[in-house]
PDB file of C-alpha atoms and ligand atoms in Angstrom:
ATOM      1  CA  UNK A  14      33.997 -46.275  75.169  1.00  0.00           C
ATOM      2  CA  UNK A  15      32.201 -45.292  78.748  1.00  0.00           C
ATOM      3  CA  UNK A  16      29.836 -47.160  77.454  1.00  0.00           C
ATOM      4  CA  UNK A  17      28.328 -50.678  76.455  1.00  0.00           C
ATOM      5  CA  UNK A  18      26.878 -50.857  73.027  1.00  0.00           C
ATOM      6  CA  UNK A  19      25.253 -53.070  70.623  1.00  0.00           C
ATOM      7  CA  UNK A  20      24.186 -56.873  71.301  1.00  0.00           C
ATOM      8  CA  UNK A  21      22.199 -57.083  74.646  1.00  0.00           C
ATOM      9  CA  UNK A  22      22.435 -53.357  75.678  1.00  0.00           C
ATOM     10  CA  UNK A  23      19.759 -50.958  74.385  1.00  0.00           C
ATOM     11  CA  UNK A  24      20.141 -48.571  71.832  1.00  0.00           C
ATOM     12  CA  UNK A  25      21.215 -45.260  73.828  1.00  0.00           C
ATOM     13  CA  UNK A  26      20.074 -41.831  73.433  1.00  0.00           C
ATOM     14  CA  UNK A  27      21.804 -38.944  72.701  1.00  0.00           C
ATOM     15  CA  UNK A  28      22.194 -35.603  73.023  1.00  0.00           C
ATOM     16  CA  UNK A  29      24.094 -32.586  72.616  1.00  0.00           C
ATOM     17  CA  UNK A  30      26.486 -30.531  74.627  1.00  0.00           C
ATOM     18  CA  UNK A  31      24.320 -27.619  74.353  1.00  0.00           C
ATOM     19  CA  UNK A  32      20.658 -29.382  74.593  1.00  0.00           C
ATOM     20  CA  UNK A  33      21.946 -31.024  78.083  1.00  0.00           C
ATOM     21  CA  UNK A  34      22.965 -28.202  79.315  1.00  0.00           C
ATOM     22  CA  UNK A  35      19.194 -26.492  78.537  1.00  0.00           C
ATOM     23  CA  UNK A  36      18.044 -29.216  80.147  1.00  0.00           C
ATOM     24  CA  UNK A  37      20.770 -30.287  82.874  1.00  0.00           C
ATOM     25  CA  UNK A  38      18.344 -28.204  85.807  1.00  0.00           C
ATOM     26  CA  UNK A  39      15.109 -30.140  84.931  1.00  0.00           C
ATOM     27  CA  UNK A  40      16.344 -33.640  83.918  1.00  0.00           C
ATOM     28  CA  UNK A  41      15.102 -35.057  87.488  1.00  0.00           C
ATOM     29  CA  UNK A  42      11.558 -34.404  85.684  1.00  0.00           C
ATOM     30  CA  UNK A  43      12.048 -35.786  82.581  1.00  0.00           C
ATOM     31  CA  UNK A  44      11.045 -39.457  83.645  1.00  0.00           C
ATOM     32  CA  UNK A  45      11.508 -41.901  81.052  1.00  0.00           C
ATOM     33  CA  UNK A  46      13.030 -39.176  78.811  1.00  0.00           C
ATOM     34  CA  UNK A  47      16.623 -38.323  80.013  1.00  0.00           C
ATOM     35  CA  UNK A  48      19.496 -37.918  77.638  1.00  0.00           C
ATOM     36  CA  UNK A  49      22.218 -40.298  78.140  1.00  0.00           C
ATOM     37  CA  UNK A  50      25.540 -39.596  76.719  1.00  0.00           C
ATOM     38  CA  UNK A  51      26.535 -36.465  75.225  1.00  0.00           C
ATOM     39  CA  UNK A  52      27.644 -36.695  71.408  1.00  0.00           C
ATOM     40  CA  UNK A  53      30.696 -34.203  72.187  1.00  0.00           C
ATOM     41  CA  UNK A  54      31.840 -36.665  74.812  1.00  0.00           C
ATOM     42  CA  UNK A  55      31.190 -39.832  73.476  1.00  0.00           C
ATOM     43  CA  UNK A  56      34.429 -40.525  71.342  1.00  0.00           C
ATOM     44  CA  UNK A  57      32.245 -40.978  68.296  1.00  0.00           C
ATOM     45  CA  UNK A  58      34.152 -41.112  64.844  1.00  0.00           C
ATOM     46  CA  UNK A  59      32.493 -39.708  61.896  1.00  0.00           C
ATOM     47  CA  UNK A  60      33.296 -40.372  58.463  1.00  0.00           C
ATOM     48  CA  UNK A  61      32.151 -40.607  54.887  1.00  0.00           C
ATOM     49  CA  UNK A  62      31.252 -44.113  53.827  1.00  0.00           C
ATOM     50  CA  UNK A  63      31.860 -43.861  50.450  1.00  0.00           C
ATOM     51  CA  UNK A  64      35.373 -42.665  51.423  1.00  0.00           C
ATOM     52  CA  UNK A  65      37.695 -46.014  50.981  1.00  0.00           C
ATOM     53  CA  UNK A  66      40.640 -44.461  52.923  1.00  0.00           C
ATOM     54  CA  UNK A  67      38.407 -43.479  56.261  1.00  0.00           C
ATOM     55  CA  UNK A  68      36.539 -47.028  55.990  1.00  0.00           C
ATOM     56  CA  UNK A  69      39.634 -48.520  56.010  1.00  0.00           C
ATOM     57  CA  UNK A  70      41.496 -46.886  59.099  1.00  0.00           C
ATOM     58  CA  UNK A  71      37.995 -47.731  61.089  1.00  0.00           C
ATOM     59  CA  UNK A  72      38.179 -51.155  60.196  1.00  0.00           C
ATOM     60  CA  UNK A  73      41.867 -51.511  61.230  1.00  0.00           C
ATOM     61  CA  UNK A  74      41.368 -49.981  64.616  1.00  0.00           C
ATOM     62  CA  UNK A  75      42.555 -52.897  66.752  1.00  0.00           C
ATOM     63  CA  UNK A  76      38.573 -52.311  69.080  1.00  0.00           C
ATOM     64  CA  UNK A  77      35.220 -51.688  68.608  1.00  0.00           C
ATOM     65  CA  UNK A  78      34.732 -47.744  68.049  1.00  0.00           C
ATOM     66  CA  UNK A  79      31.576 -46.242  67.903  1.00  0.00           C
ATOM     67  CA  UNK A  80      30.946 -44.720  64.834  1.00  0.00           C
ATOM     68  CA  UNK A  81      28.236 -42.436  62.274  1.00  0.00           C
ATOM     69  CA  UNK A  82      28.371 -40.655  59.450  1.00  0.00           C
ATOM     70  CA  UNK A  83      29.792 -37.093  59.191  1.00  0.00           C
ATOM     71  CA  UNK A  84      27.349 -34.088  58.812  1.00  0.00           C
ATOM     72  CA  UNK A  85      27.948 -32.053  55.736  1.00  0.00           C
ATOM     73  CA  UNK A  86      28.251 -35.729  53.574  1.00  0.00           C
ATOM     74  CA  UNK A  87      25.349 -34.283  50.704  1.00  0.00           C
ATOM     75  CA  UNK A  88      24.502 -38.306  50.951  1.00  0.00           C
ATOM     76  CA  UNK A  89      20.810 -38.871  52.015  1.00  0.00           C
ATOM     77  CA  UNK A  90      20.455 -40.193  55.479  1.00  0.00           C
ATOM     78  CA  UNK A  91      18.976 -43.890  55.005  1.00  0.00           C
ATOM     79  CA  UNK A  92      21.465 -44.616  52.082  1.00  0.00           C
ATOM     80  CA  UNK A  93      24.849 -42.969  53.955  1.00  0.00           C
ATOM     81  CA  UNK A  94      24.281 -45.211  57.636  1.00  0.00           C
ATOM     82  CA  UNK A  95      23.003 -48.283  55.192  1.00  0.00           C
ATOM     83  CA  UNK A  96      26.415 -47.877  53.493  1.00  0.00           C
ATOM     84  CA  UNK A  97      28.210 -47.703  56.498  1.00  0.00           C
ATOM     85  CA  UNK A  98      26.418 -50.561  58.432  1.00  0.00           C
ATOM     86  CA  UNK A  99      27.538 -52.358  55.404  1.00  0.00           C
ATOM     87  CA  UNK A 100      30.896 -51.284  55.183  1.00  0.00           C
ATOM     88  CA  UNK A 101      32.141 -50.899  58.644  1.00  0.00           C
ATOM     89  CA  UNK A 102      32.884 -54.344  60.697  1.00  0.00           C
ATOM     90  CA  UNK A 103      30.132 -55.516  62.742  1.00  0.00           C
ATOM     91  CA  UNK A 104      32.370 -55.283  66.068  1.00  0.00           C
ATOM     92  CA  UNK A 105      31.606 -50.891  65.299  1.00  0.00           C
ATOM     93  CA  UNK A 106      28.547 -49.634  66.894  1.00  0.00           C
ATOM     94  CA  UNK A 107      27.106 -47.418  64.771  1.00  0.00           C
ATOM     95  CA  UNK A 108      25.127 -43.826  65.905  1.00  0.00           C
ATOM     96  CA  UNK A 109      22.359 -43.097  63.944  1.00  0.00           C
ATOM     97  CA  UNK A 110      21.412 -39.633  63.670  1.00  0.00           C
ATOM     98  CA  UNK A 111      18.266 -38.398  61.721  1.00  0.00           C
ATOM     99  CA  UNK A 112      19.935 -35.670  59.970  1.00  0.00           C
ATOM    100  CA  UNK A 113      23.393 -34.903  58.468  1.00  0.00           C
ATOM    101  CA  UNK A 114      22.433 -30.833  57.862  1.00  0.00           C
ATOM    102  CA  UNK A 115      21.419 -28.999  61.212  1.00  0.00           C
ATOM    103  CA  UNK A 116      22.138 -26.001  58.953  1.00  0.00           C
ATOM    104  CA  UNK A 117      18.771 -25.898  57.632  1.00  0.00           C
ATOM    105  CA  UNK A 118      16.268 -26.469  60.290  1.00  0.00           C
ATOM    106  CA  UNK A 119      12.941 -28.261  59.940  1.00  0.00           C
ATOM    107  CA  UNK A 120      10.135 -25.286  59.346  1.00  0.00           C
ATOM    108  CA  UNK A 121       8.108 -26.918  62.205  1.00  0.00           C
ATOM    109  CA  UNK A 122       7.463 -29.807  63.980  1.00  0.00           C
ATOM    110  CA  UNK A 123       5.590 -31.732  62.290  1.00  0.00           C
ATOM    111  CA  UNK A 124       8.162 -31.495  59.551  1.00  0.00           C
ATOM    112  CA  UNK A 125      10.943 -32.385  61.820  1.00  0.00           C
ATOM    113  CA  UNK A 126       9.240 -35.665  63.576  1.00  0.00           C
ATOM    114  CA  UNK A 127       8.581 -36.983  59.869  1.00  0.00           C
ATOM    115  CA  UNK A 128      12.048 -36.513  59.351  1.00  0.00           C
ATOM    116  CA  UNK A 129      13.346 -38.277  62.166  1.00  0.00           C
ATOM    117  CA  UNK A 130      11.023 -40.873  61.838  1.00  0.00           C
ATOM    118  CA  UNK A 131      11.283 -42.031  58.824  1.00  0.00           C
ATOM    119  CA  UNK A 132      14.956 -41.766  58.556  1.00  0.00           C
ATOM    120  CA  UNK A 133      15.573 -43.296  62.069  1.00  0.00           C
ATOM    121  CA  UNK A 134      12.685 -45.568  62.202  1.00  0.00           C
ATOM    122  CA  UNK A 135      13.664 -46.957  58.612  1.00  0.00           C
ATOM    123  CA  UNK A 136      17.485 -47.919  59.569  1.00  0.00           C
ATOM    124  CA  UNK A 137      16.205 -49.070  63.341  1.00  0.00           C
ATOM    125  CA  UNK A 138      13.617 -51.243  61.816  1.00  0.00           C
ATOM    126  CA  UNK A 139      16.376 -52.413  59.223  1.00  0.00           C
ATOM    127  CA  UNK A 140      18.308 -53.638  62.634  1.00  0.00           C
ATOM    128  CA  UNK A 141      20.883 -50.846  61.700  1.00  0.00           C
ATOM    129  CA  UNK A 142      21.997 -48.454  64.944  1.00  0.00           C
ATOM    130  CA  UNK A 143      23.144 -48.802  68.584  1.00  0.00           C
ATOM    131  CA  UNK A 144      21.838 -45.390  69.321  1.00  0.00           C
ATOM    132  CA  UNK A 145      20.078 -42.392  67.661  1.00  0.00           C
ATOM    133  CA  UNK A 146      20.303 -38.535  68.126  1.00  0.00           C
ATOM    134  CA  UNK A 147      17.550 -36.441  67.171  1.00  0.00           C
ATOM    135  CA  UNK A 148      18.611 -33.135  65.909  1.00  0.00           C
ATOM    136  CA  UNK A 149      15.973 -32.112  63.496  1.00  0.00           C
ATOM    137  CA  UNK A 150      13.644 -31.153  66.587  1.00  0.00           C
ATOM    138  CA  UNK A 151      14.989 -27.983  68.193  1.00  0.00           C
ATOM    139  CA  UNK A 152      13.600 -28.313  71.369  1.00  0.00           C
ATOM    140  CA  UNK A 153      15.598 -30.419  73.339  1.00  0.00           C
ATOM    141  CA  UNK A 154      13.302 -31.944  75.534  1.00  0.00           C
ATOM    142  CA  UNK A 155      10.841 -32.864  72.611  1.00  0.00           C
ATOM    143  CA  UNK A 156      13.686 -34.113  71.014  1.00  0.00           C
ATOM    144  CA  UNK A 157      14.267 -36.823  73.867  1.00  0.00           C
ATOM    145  CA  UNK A 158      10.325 -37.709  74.038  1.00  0.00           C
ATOM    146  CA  UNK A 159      10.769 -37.575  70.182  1.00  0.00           C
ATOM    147  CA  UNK A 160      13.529 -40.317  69.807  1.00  0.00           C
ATOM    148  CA  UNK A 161      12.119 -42.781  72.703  1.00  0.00           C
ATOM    149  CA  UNK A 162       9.223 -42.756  70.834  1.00  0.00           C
ATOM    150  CA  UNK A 163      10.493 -43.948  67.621  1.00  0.00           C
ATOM    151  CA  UNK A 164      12.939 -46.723  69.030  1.00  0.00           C
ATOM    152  CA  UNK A 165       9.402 -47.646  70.895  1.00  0.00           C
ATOM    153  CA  UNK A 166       7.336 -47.655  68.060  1.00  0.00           C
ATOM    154  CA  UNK A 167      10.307 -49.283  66.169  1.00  0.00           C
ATOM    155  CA  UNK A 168      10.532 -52.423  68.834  1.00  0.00           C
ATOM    156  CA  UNK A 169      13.803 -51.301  69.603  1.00  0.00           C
ATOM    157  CA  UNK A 170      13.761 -49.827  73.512  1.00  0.00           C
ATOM    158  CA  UNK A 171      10.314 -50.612  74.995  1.00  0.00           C
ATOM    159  CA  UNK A 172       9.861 -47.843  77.890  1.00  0.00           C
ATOM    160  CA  UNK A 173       6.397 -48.124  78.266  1.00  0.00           C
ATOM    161  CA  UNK A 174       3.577 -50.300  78.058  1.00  0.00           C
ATOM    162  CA  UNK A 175       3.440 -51.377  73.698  1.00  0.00           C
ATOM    163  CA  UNK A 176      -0.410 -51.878  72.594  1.00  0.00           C
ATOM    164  CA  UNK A 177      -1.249 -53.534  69.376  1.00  0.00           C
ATOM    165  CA  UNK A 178      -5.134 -52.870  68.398  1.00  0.00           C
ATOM    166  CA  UNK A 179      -6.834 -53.680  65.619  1.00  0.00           C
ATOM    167  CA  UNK A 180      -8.714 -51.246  63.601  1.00  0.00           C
ATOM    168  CA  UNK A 181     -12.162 -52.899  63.536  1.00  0.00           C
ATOM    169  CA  UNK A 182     -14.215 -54.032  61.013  1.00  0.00           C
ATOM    170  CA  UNK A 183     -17.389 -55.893  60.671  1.00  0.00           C
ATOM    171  CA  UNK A 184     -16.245 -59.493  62.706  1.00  0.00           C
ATOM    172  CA  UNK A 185     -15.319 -56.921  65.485  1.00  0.00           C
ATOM    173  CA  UNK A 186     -17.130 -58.705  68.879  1.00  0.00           C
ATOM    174  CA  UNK A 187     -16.829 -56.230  71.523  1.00  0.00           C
ATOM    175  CA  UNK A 188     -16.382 -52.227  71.981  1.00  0.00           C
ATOM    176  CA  UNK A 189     -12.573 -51.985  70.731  1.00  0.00           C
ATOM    177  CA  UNK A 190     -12.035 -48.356  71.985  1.00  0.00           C
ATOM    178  CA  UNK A 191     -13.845 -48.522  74.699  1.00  0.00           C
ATOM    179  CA  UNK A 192     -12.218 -51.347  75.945  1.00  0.00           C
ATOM    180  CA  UNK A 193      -8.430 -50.471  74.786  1.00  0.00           C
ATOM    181  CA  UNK A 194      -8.772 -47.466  77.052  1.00  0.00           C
ATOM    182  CA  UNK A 195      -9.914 -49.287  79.979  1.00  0.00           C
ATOM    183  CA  UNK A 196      -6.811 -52.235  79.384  1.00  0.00           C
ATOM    184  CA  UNK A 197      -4.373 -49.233  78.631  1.00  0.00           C
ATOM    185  CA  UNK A 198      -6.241 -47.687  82.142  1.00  0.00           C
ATOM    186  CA  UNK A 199      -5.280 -50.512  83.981  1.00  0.00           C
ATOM    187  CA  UNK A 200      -1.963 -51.328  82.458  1.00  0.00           C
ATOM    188  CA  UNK A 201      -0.283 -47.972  81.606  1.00  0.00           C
ATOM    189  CA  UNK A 202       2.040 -48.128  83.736  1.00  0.00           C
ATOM    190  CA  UNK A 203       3.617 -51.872  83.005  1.00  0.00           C
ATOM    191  CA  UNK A 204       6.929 -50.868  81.556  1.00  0.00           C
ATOM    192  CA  UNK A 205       8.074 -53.315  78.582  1.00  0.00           C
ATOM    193  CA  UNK A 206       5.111 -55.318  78.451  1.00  0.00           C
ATOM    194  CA  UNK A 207       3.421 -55.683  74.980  1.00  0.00           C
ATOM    195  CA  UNK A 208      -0.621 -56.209  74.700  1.00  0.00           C
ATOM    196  CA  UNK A 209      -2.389 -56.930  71.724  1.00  0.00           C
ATOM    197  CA  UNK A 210      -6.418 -56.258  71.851  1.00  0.00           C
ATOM    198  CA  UNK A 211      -7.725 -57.828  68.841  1.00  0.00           C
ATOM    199  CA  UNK A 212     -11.735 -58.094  67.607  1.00  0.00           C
ATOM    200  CA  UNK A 213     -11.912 -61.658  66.392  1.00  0.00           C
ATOM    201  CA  UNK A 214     -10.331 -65.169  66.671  1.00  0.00           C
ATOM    202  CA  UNK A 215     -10.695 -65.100  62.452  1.00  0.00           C
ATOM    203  CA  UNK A 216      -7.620 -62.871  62.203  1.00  0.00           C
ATOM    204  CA  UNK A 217      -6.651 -61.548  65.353  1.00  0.00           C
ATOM    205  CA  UNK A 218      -4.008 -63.822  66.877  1.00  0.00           C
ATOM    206  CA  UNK A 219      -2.572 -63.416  63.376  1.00  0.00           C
ATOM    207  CA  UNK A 220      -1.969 -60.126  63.576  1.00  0.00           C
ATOM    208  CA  UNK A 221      -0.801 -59.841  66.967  1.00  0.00           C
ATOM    209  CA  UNK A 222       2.569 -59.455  66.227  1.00  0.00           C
ATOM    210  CA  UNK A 223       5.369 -59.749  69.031  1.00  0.00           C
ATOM    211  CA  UNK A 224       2.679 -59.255  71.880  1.00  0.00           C
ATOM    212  CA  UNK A 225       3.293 -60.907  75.297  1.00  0.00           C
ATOM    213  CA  UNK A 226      -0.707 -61.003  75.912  1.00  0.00           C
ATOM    214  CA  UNK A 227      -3.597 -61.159  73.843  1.00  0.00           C
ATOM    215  CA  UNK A 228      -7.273 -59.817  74.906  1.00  0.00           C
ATOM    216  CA  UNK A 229      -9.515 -61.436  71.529  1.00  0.00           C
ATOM    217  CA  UNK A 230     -12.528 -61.645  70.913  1.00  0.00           C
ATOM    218  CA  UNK A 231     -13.837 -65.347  70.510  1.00  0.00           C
ATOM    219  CA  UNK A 232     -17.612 -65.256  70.454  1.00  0.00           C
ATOM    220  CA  UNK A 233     -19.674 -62.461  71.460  1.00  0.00           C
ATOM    221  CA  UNK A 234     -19.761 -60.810  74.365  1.00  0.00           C
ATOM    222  CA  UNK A 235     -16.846 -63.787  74.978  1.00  0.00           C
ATOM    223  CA  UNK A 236     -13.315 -62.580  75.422  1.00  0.00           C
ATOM    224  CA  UNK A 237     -10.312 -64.918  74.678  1.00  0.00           C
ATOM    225  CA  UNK A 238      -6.897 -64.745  76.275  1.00  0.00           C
ATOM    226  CA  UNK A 239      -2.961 -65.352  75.129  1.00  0.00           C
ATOM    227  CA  UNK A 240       0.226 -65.634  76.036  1.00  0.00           C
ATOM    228  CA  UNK A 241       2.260 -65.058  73.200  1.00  0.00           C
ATOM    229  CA  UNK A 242       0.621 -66.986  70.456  1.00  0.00           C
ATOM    230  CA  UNK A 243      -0.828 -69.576  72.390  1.00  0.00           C
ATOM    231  CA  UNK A 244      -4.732 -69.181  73.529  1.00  0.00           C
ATOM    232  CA  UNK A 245      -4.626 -70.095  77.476  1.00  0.00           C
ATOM    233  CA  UNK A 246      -8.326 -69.266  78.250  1.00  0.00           C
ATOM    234  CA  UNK A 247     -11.388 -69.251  76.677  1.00  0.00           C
ATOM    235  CA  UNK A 248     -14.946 -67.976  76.647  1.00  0.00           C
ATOM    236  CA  UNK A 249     -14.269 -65.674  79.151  1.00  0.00           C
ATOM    237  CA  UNK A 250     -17.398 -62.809  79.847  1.00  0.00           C
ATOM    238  CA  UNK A 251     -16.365 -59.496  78.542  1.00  0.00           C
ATOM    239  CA  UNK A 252     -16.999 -57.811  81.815  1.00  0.00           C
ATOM    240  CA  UNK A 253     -14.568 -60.063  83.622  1.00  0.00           C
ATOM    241  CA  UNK A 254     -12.256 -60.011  80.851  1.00  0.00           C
ATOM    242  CA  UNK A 255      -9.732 -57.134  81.883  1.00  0.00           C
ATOM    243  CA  UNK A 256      -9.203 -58.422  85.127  1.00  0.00           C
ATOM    244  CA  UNK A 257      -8.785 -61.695  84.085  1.00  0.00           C
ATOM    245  CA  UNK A 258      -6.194 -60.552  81.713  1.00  0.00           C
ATOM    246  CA  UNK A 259      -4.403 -58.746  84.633  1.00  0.00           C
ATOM    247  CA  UNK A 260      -4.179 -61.741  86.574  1.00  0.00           C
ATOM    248  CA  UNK A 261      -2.775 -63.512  83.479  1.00  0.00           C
ATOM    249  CA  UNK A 262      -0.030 -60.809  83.141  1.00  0.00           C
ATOM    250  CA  UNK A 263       0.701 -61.360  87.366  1.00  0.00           C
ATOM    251  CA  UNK A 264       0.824 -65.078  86.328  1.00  0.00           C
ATOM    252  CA  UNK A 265       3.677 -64.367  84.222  1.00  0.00           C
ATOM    253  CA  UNK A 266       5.434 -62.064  86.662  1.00  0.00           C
ATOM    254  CA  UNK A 267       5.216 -59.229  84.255  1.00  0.00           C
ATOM    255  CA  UNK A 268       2.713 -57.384  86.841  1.00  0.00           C
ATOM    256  CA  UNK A 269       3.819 -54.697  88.933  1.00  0.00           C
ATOM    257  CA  UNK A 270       1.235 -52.133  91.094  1.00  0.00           C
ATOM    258  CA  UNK A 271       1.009 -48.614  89.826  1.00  0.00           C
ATOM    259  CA  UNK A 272       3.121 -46.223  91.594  1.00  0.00           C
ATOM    260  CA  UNK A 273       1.132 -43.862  93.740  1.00  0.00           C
ATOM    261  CA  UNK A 274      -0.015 -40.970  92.310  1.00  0.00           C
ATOM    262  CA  UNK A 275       2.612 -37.669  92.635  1.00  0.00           C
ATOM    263  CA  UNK A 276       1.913 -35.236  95.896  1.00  0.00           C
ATOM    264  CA  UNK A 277       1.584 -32.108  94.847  1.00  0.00           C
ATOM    265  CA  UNK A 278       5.231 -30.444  96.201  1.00  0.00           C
ATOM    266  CA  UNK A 279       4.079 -27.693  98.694  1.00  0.00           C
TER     267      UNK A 279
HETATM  268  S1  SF4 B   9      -8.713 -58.731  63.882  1.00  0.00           S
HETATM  269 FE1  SF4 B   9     -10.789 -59.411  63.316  1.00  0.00          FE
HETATM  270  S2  SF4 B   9     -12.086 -57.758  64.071  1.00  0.00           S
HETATM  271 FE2  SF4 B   9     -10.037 -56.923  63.985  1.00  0.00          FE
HETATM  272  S3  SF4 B   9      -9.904 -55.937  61.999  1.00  0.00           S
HETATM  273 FE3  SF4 B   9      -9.071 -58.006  61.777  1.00  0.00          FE
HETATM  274  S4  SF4 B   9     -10.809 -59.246  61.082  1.00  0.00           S
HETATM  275 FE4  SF4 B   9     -11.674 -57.325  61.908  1.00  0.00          FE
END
């Protein structure tokens, strides 16, 4: 395989032969979205899970191979690549893709990014997949944004800056939109780095989940901070409180300045 993965590597995007080359003149744009390998190229095997005879000759291949399911199976997509995690050895990398009949195109886009997200979001949130193509969006550079997005929202391949709010209630002790938008303002461009911006101390740190910083509220008009779990400072005055948090992130080495903004090509 050209390349690595499965274990520490992140799950890889692909594409196909014909979306890359739609896109092979602009892919210096596309940022955070590029494909990475194309699915002709890749040496992927497909096969039916429930077929004993293919399971079999994967299994006895003497390497790791990557592998999916073949389109045209009639199985349903979370049930086929659950089989096949289960049935292939672990040492097999598996491709996830989020449909298995590009024959009958979603009838818009909505439609197609439920699709792939439930389908890939289930089996990446299941631990299941090295890497995902995205077929049931025909647009191939939606497509890309489309499958970053779910292996971000998924906690699988953090790109971007991962914000955990939540929704407000009555205990809420400070402006929680208004002040998301000014951390996300300030920290937008922090690649990786997961911030939680919770109303209250009740049940906020709670419900933090994974998040590397915490911005709380723990009295009014009082802002507490976290790393991780673990309060680190206390009381602080809401209008010093973003700052303070930034400082907390450059504590941690996780800061780095915001690129200058683009000059407009002549
Ligand atoms: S974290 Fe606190 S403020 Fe936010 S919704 Fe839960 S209880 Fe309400």
């Amino acid at each position: 395989m050209g390349h690595d993965f499965g274990g520490e590597h992140p799950v890889r995007v692909f594409t196909t032969q014909a979306r890359w080359n739609a896109l092979a003149h602009g892919t210096a744009g596309m940022g955070d979205f590029k494909p990475e390998i194309i699915v002709e190229k890749s040496g992927v095997v497909a096969i039916d899970p429930r077929d004993p005879a293919a399971v079999d000759a994967l299994n006895r291949r003497p390497g790791p191979c990557l592998v999916t399911v073949a389109d045209g199976t009639g199985m349903e997509v979370i049930a086929a690549f659950r089989l096949l995690a289960a049935r292939a050895d672990a040492r097999h990398p598996v491709l996830l893709k989020d449909t298995l009949d590009v024959s009958h195109p979603q009838d818009d886009a909505t439609s197609a990014l439920l699709t792939s997200a439930r389908n890939l979001g289930s089996l990446l949130c299941d631990g299941i997949g090295d890497a995902v193509l995205v077929r049931s969006e025909t647009d191939p550079g939606q497509s890309l944004r489309l499958a970053y997005n779910i292996l971000q929202a998924a906690g699988r391949r953090i790109f971007k800056t991962d914000y955990v709010a939540c929704p407000s209630c009555g205990r809420t002790l400070f402006n929680l939109q208004q002040t998301t938008r000014k951390i996300r303002a300030s920290t937008g461009h922090l690649k990786g780095v997961r911030i939680a911006v919770m109303g209250c101390i009740v049940n906020g740190p709670g419900e933090m989940a994974d998040a590397d910083f915490g911005y709380v509220g723990g009295a009014p008009n009082k802002i507490n901070l976290y790393v991780g779990k673990t309060a680190v400072k206390f009381n602080i005055p809401e209008d010093e409180a973003v700052q303070r948090l930034i400082d907390l992130i450059r504590e941690h080495g996780k800061w780095v300045d915001a690129p200058p903004p683009a000059t407009p090509q002549a």
